[in-house]
């Protein structure tokens, strides 16, 4: 496994791989790896010859009051974990390398980014699509892997790749959870012991929503009200949003039908966590 920390060095390696006819899989991350990230590496190593994991805490996707500075970082630990999962290269450029003085080009996907996390975090997705577009240019992957955990992000990136004819296959892999249901996230490290227990309300309320749907409920308002009720019952929890949207256009649905994404963002103390579930075949 190689750690590559400059763009020119990464580009040179990419040229060599292409010349050798090797396919490249890219797993973009912000590091502080967990099983969720590693599941993407494992998927990539099954389908591509060279697996590149990027580790870059991208400043332009964080709002001014968000956690860019304190976002957890541990490159040494990440190297070991990524290697064990089958990564061939860790690409970890510096902020200056990615955004030198005078940097002024951004990629923005419209419409799909206006709701859900896009509404709560203005500018967030512009930062995400810009960094991912840059990583795609640098690494030139055949396939890039993203997690269902960040459902809106995955849909937005798919749209960007399509709209800009990037010729890169975007694969979306299932959310990996702790045994008790909490979706794995680098930000879970911020939670105190009590908050960690309270955080179970995210998965719990999604399961409650699924149960209601299984019992025949199709009215979005009623399901959202049940989710809100569960979140309210946990003292350290504050709902940012709970929304039921179409999985293709991310538009809110009053009545559930076809395939729906139930997505939520909840502050547990000061930590903002997200989770979601997809329900299919609704009539
Ligand atoms: P991050 O480092 O949080 O930016 O995430 C990097 C990639 O890992 C994104 O595609 C995420 O959707 C994915 N990811 C994060 N957490 C999980 C999880 N629990 N299960 C599956 N994929 C995840």
Short mmCIF file of C-alpha atoms and ligand atoms in Angstrom, two decimals:
data_model
loop_
_atom_site.label_atom_id
_atom_site.label_comp_id
_atom_site.label_asym_id
_atom_site.label_seq_id
_atom_site.Cartn_x
_atom_site.Cartn_y
_atom_site.Cartn_z
CA UNK A 1 0.00 0.00 0.00
CA UNK A 2 1.26 3.44 -0.93
CA UNK A 3 0.43 6.78 0.63
CA UNK A 4 0.42 9.52 -1.98
CA UNK A 5 0.12 13.07 -0.73
CA UNK A 6 0.52 15.21 -3.82
CA UNK A 7 -1.61 15.60 -6.95
CA UNK A 8 1.32 15.33 -9.44
CA UNK A 9 2.47 12.04 -7.89
CA UNK A 10 -1.09 10.66 -8.00
CA UNK A 11 -1.45 11.72 -11.64
CA UNK A 12 1.79 9.97 -12.57
CA UNK A 13 0.62 6.73 -10.96
CA UNK A 14 -2.76 6.99 -12.69
CA UNK A 15 -1.01 7.32 -16.07
CA UNK A 16 0.98 4.18 -15.35
CA UNK A 17 -2.12 2.21 -14.31
CA UNK A 18 -3.98 3.32 -17.44
CA UNK A 19 -1.04 2.32 -19.64
CA UNK A 20 -1.04 -1.10 -18.00
CA UNK A 21 -4.76 -1.41 -18.78
CA UNK A 22 -5.72 -1.57 -15.10
CA UNK A 23 -9.16 -0.52 -13.93
CA UNK A 24 -9.29 1.95 -11.04
CA UNK A 25 -11.77 2.04 -8.17
CA UNK A 26 -12.03 5.19 -6.06
CA UNK A 27 -13.42 5.46 -2.53
CA UNK A 28 -13.58 9.12 -1.49
CA UNK A 29 -13.57 9.67 2.29
CA UNK A 30 -12.70 12.20 4.96
CA UNK A 31 -10.83 9.53 6.94
CA UNK A 32 -11.14 8.42 10.55
CA UNK A 33 -12.16 5.15 9.01
CA UNK A 34 -14.74 2.69 10.21
CA UNK A 35 -16.40 -0.43 8.81
CA UNK A 36 -18.67 1.70 6.59
CA UNK A 37 -15.67 3.08 4.71
CA UNK A 38 -13.95 -0.31 4.65
CA UNK A 39 -17.01 -1.99 3.14
CA UNK A 40 -16.61 0.39 0.18
CA UNK A 41 -12.94 -0.57 -0.19
CA UNK A 42 -13.83 -4.26 -0.10
CA UNK A 43 -16.47 -3.75 -2.79
CA UNK A 44 -13.99 -1.80 -4.91
CA UNK A 45 -11.29 -4.45 -4.60
CA UNK A 46 -13.71 -7.09 -5.89
CA UNK A 47 -14.40 -5.18 -9.09
CA UNK A 48 -11.35 -3.08 -9.94
CA UNK A 49 -7.61 -3.78 -10.30
CA UNK A 50 -6.37 -0.81 -8.29
CA UNK A 51 -8.24 0.62 -5.29
CA UNK A 52 -7.55 4.23 -4.38
CA UNK A 53 -8.97 5.58 -1.16
CA UNK A 54 -8.85 9.33 -0.86
CA UNK A 55 -8.65 10.81 2.61
CA UNK A 56 -9.27 14.53 2.58
CA UNK A 57 -11.18 16.62 5.09
CA UNK A 58 -12.65 19.02 2.58
CA UNK A 59 -12.89 22.52 4.08
CA UNK A 60 -15.30 23.87 1.47
CA UNK A 61 -18.08 21.44 2.39
CA UNK A 62 -18.18 22.66 6.00
CA UNK A 63 -20.20 25.69 7.07
CA UNK A 64 -18.47 28.45 9.11
CA UNK A 65 -19.96 27.15 12.37
CA UNK A 66 -19.38 23.48 11.61
CA UNK A 67 -16.71 21.05 12.80
CA UNK A 68 -13.97 21.33 10.14
CA UNK A 69 -11.23 22.12 12.68
CA UNK A 70 -12.19 19.43 15.17
CA UNK A 71 -13.16 16.75 12.63
CA UNK A 72 -11.31 13.59 13.82
CA UNK A 73 -8.10 12.77 11.95
CA UNK A 74 -5.74 9.79 12.38
CA UNK A 75 -3.86 8.98 9.19
CA UNK A 76 -1.64 6.28 10.74
CA UNK A 77 -4.63 4.31 11.98
CA UNK A 78 -6.42 4.86 8.66
CA UNK A 79 -3.43 3.49 6.72
CA UNK A 80 -3.55 0.23 8.66
CA UNK A 81 -7.32 -0.16 8.31
CA UNK A 82 -7.37 0.72 4.60
CA UNK A 83 -4.55 -1.72 3.88
CA UNK A 84 -6.28 -4.52 5.74
CA UNK A 85 -9.43 -3.94 3.68
CA UNK A 86 -7.54 -4.08 0.37
CA UNK A 87 -6.73 -0.47 -0.57
CA UNK A 88 -3.69 -0.12 -2.82
CA UNK A 89 -3.24 3.62 -2.50
CA UNK A 90 -4.24 6.23 0.03
CA UNK A 91 -4.42 9.61 -1.64
CA UNK A 92 -4.27 12.34 1.00
CA UNK A 93 -3.49 15.69 -0.57
CA UNK A 94 -3.11 18.86 1.50
CA UNK A 95 -5.73 21.62 1.49
CA UNK A 96 -3.23 23.92 -0.28
CA UNK A 97 -2.59 21.33 -2.93
CA UNK A 98 -6.34 20.96 -3.63
CA UNK A 99 -7.24 24.63 -3.27
CA UNK A 100 -4.19 26.79 -3.96
CA UNK A 101 -4.46 30.56 -3.51
CA UNK A 102 -6.78 32.00 -6.13
CA UNK A 103 -8.78 28.78 -6.55
CA UNK A 104 -12.13 29.75 -8.11
CA UNK A 105 -13.89 26.85 -9.88
CA UNK A 106 -16.91 25.09 -8.38
CA UNK A 107 -19.32 22.38 -9.48
CA UNK A 108 -22.92 22.74 -8.40
CA UNK A 109 -25.80 20.30 -8.90
CA UNK A 110 -29.06 22.23 -8.76
CA UNK A 111 -32.54 21.16 -7.58
CA UNK A 112 -31.51 17.86 -5.95
CA UNK A 113 -29.45 19.86 -3.45
CA UNK A 114 -32.18 22.27 -2.39
CA UNK A 115 -33.89 20.08 0.25
CA UNK A 116 -32.88 17.75 3.09
CA UNK A 117 -29.22 18.35 4.11
CA UNK A 118 -28.91 20.97 1.35
CA UNK A 119 -31.49 23.14 3.12
CA UNK A 120 -29.82 22.80 6.53
CA UNK A 121 -26.25 23.15 5.26
CA UNK A 122 -26.13 25.86 2.58
CA UNK A 123 -23.14 25.40 0.28
CA UNK A 124 -22.41 21.90 1.60
CA UNK A 125 -23.17 20.01 -1.60
CA UNK A 126 -21.36 22.54 -3.77
CA UNK A 127 -18.28 21.73 -1.68
CA UNK A 128 -18.91 18.00 -2.00
CA UNK A 129 -19.46 17.97 -5.77
CA UNK A 130 -16.46 20.24 -6.32
CA UNK A 131 -14.08 18.03 -4.36
CA UNK A 132 -15.46 14.83 -5.87
CA UNK A 133 -15.20 16.28 -9.40
CA UNK A 134 -11.57 17.17 -8.67
CA UNK A 135 -10.86 13.70 -7.27
CA UNK A 136 -12.47 12.15 -10.37
CA UNK A 137 -10.21 14.29 -12.61
CA UNK A 138 -7.10 13.38 -10.66
CA UNK A 139 -7.72 9.65 -10.09
CA UNK A 140 -9.78 9.00 -13.26
CA UNK A 141 -11.61 6.00 -11.75
CA UNK A 142 -13.70 3.52 -13.73
CA UNK A 143 -15.95 3.02 -10.71
CA UNK A 144 -16.39 5.17 -7.59
CA UNK A 145 -18.06 3.92 -4.42
CA UNK A 146 -20.35 5.83 -2.06
CA UNK A 147 -22.44 4.87 0.97
CA UNK A 148 -26.22 4.85 1.24
CA UNK A 149 -25.68 6.42 4.67
CA UNK A 150 -25.28 9.76 2.86
CA UNK A 151 -28.20 9.10 0.53
CA UNK A 152 -28.63 12.61 -0.85
CA UNK A 153 -24.89 12.93 -1.46
CA UNK A 154 -24.83 9.67 -3.43
CA UNK A 155 -27.81 10.74 -5.57
CA UNK A 156 -26.27 14.17 -6.20
CA UNK A 157 -22.93 12.67 -7.24
CA UNK A 158 -24.65 10.22 -9.57
CA UNK A 159 -26.42 13.17 -11.18
CA UNK A 160 -23.17 15.14 -11.51
CA UNK A 161 -21.40 12.20 -13.17
CA UNK A 162 -24.31 11.77 -15.58
CA UNK A 163 -24.82 15.45 -16.37
CA UNK A 164 -21.12 16.06 -16.98
CA UNK A 165 -20.69 12.86 -19.03
CA UNK A 166 -17.89 11.79 -16.74
CA UNK A 167 -18.10 8.15 -17.84
CA UNK A 168 -17.61 6.95 -14.28
CA UNK A 169 -19.85 4.31 -12.77
CA UNK A 170 -21.20 5.36 -9.37
CA UNK A 171 -21.95 2.48 -7.02
CA UNK A 172 -23.99 3.02 -3.88
CA UNK A 173 -23.38 0.50 -1.11
CA UNK A 174 -25.54 -0.33 1.94
CA UNK A 175 -25.23 1.50 5.27
CA UNK A 176 -23.09 -0.37 7.78
CA UNK A 177 -24.41 -0.22 11.33
CA UNK A 178 -23.21 -0.99 14.83
CA UNK A 179 -24.81 -4.09 16.37
CA UNK A 180 -27.45 -1.94 18.06
CA UNK A 181 -28.43 -0.22 14.83
CA UNK A 182 -26.53 3.07 15.03
CA UNK A 183 -25.22 3.94 11.58
CA UNK A 184 -21.42 4.05 11.65
CA UNK A 185 -20.03 7.56 11.32
CA UNK A 186 -16.71 9.24 12.06
CA UNK A 187 -18.73 11.79 14.06
CA UNK A 188 -19.97 9.11 16.52
CA UNK A 189 -16.67 9.69 18.35
CA UNK A 190 -18.06 13.07 19.53
CA UNK A 191 -20.85 11.36 21.52
CA UNK A 192 -20.67 10.97 25.30
CA UNK A 193 -21.74 7.64 26.75
CA UNK A 194 -25.28 8.90 27.36
CA UNK A 195 -25.51 10.57 23.98
CA UNK A 196 -24.38 7.34 22.34
CA UNK A 197 -27.47 5.66 23.83
CA UNK A 198 -29.70 8.57 22.83
CA UNK A 199 -28.39 8.38 19.26
CA UNK A 200 -30.22 5.07 18.84
CA UNK A 201 -33.37 7.14 18.35
CA UNK A 202 -32.36 7.80 14.72
CA UNK A 203 -32.45 4.15 13.70
CA UNK A 204 -35.31 3.50 16.14
CA UNK A 205 -37.55 6.12 14.55
CA UNK A 206 -36.73 4.86 11.04
CA UNK A 207 -37.72 1.36 12.13
CA UNK A 208 -40.94 2.75 13.59
CA UNK A 209 -41.64 4.44 10.23
CA UNK A 210 -41.00 1.15 8.41
CA UNK A 211 -43.37 -0.66 10.77
CA UNK A 212 -46.12 1.89 10.14
CA UNK A 213 -45.64 1.49 6.39
CA UNK A 214 -45.75 -2.31 6.72
CA UNK A 215 -49.05 -1.96 8.55
CA UNK A 216 -50.43 0.00 5.62
CA UNK A 217 -49.80 3.66 6.53
CA UNK A 218 -49.19 5.74 3.40
CA UNK A 219 -49.69 9.26 4.71
CA UNK A 220 -46.33 10.97 4.96
CA UNK A 221 -47.54 13.49 7.56
CA UNK A 222 -48.54 10.75 10.02
CA UNK A 223 -45.25 8.90 9.68
CA UNK A 224 -43.25 12.11 10.13
CA UNK A 225 -45.31 13.00 13.17
CA UNK A 226 -44.44 9.63 14.72
CA UNK A 227 -40.73 10.19 14.01
CA UNK A 228 -40.92 13.70 15.51
CA UNK A 229 -42.61 12.27 18.60
CA UNK A 230 -39.87 9.72 19.13
CA UNK A 231 -37.10 12.29 18.70
CA UNK A 232 -38.84 14.71 21.09
CA UNK A 233 -38.97 12.04 23.77
CA UNK A 234 -35.16 11.96 23.95
CA UNK A 235 -33.88 14.95 25.96
CA UNK A 236 -30.50 15.35 24.21
CA UNK A 237 -32.06 15.03 20.73
CA UNK A 238 -33.22 17.91 18.52
CA UNK A 239 -34.68 17.20 15.11
CA UNK A 240 -33.08 19.07 12.22
CA UNK A 241 -35.35 17.49 9.62
CA UNK A 242 -37.31 14.33 8.90
CA UNK A 243 -38.51 13.97 5.36
CA UNK A 244 -40.03 11.39 3.04
CA UNK A 245 -39.02 11.92 -0.56
CA UNK A 246 -39.01 10.21 -3.93
CA UNK A 247 -35.63 8.44 -4.40
CA UNK A 248 -35.17 9.83 -7.91
CA UNK A 249 -36.04 13.52 -7.68
CA UNK A 250 -35.87 13.93 -3.87
CA UNK A 251 -39.22 15.72 -3.91
CA UNK A 252 -41.38 15.42 -0.80
CA UNK A 253 -44.26 12.99 -1.10
CA UNK A 254 -47.58 13.54 0.66
CA UNK A 255 -48.68 10.00 -0.06
CA UNK A 256 -46.12 7.20 -0.22
CA UNK A 257 -45.87 5.21 -3.43
CA UNK A 258 -43.21 3.39 -5.44
CA UNK A 259 -39.77 3.83 -3.86
CA UNK A 260 -39.33 6.35 -1.05
CA UNK A 261 -36.37 7.64 0.93
CA UNK A 262 -37.05 8.40 4.58
CA UNK A 263 -34.22 10.65 5.69
CA UNK A 264 -33.47 12.44 8.91
CA UNK A 265 -30.90 14.62 10.58
CA UNK A 266 -30.86 14.92 14.34
CA UNK A 267 -28.64 16.84 16.72
CA UNK A 268 -27.64 14.67 19.66
CA UNK A 269 -26.24 17.31 21.99
CA UNK A 270 -23.98 19.27 19.64
CA UNK A 271 -23.41 16.41 17.20
CA UNK A 272 -25.45 16.36 14.02
CA UNK A 273 -26.12 12.80 12.86
CA UNK A 274 -27.96 11.61 9.75
CA UNK A 275 -29.60 8.34 8.83
CA UNK A 276 -32.10 7.06 6.30
CA UNK A 277 -33.92 4.06 4.96
CA UNK A 278 -35.39 3.22 1.57
CA UNK A 279 -38.79 1.56 1.30
CA UNK A 280 -39.63 -0.11 -2.00
CA UNK A 281 -42.61 -1.48 -3.88
CA UNK A 282 -45.19 0.76 -2.20
CA UNK A 283 -48.70 0.61 -3.64
P1 LIG B 1 -17.13 10.34 4.99
O1 LIG B 1 -15.74 9.99 5.35
O2 LIG B 1 -18.06 10.42 6.15
O3 LIG B 1 -17.20 11.53 4.07
O4 LIG B 1 -17.70 9.12 4.13
C1 LIG B 1 -17.00 8.63 3.02
C2 LIG B 1 -17.87 7.62 2.30
O5 LIG B 1 -18.20 6.56 3.18
C3 LIG B 1 -19.20 8.22 1.81
O6 LIG B 1 -19.53 7.66 0.55
C4 LIG B 1 -20.15 7.75 2.87
O7 LIG B 1 -21.49 7.65 2.41
C5 LIG B 1 -19.60 6.38 3.20
N1 LIG B 1 -20.04 5.97 4.53
C6 LIG B 1 -19.95 6.68 5.69
N2 LIG B 1 -20.53 6.00 6.71
C7 LIG B 1 -21.00 4.84 6.16
C8 LIG B 1 -21.71 3.72 6.70
N3 LIG B 1 -22.05 3.64 7.98
N4 LIG B 1 -22.02 2.72 5.85
C9 LIG B 1 -21.69 2.78 4.53
N5 LIG B 1 -21.02 3.80 3.98
C10 LIG B 1 -20.69 4.83 4.78
#
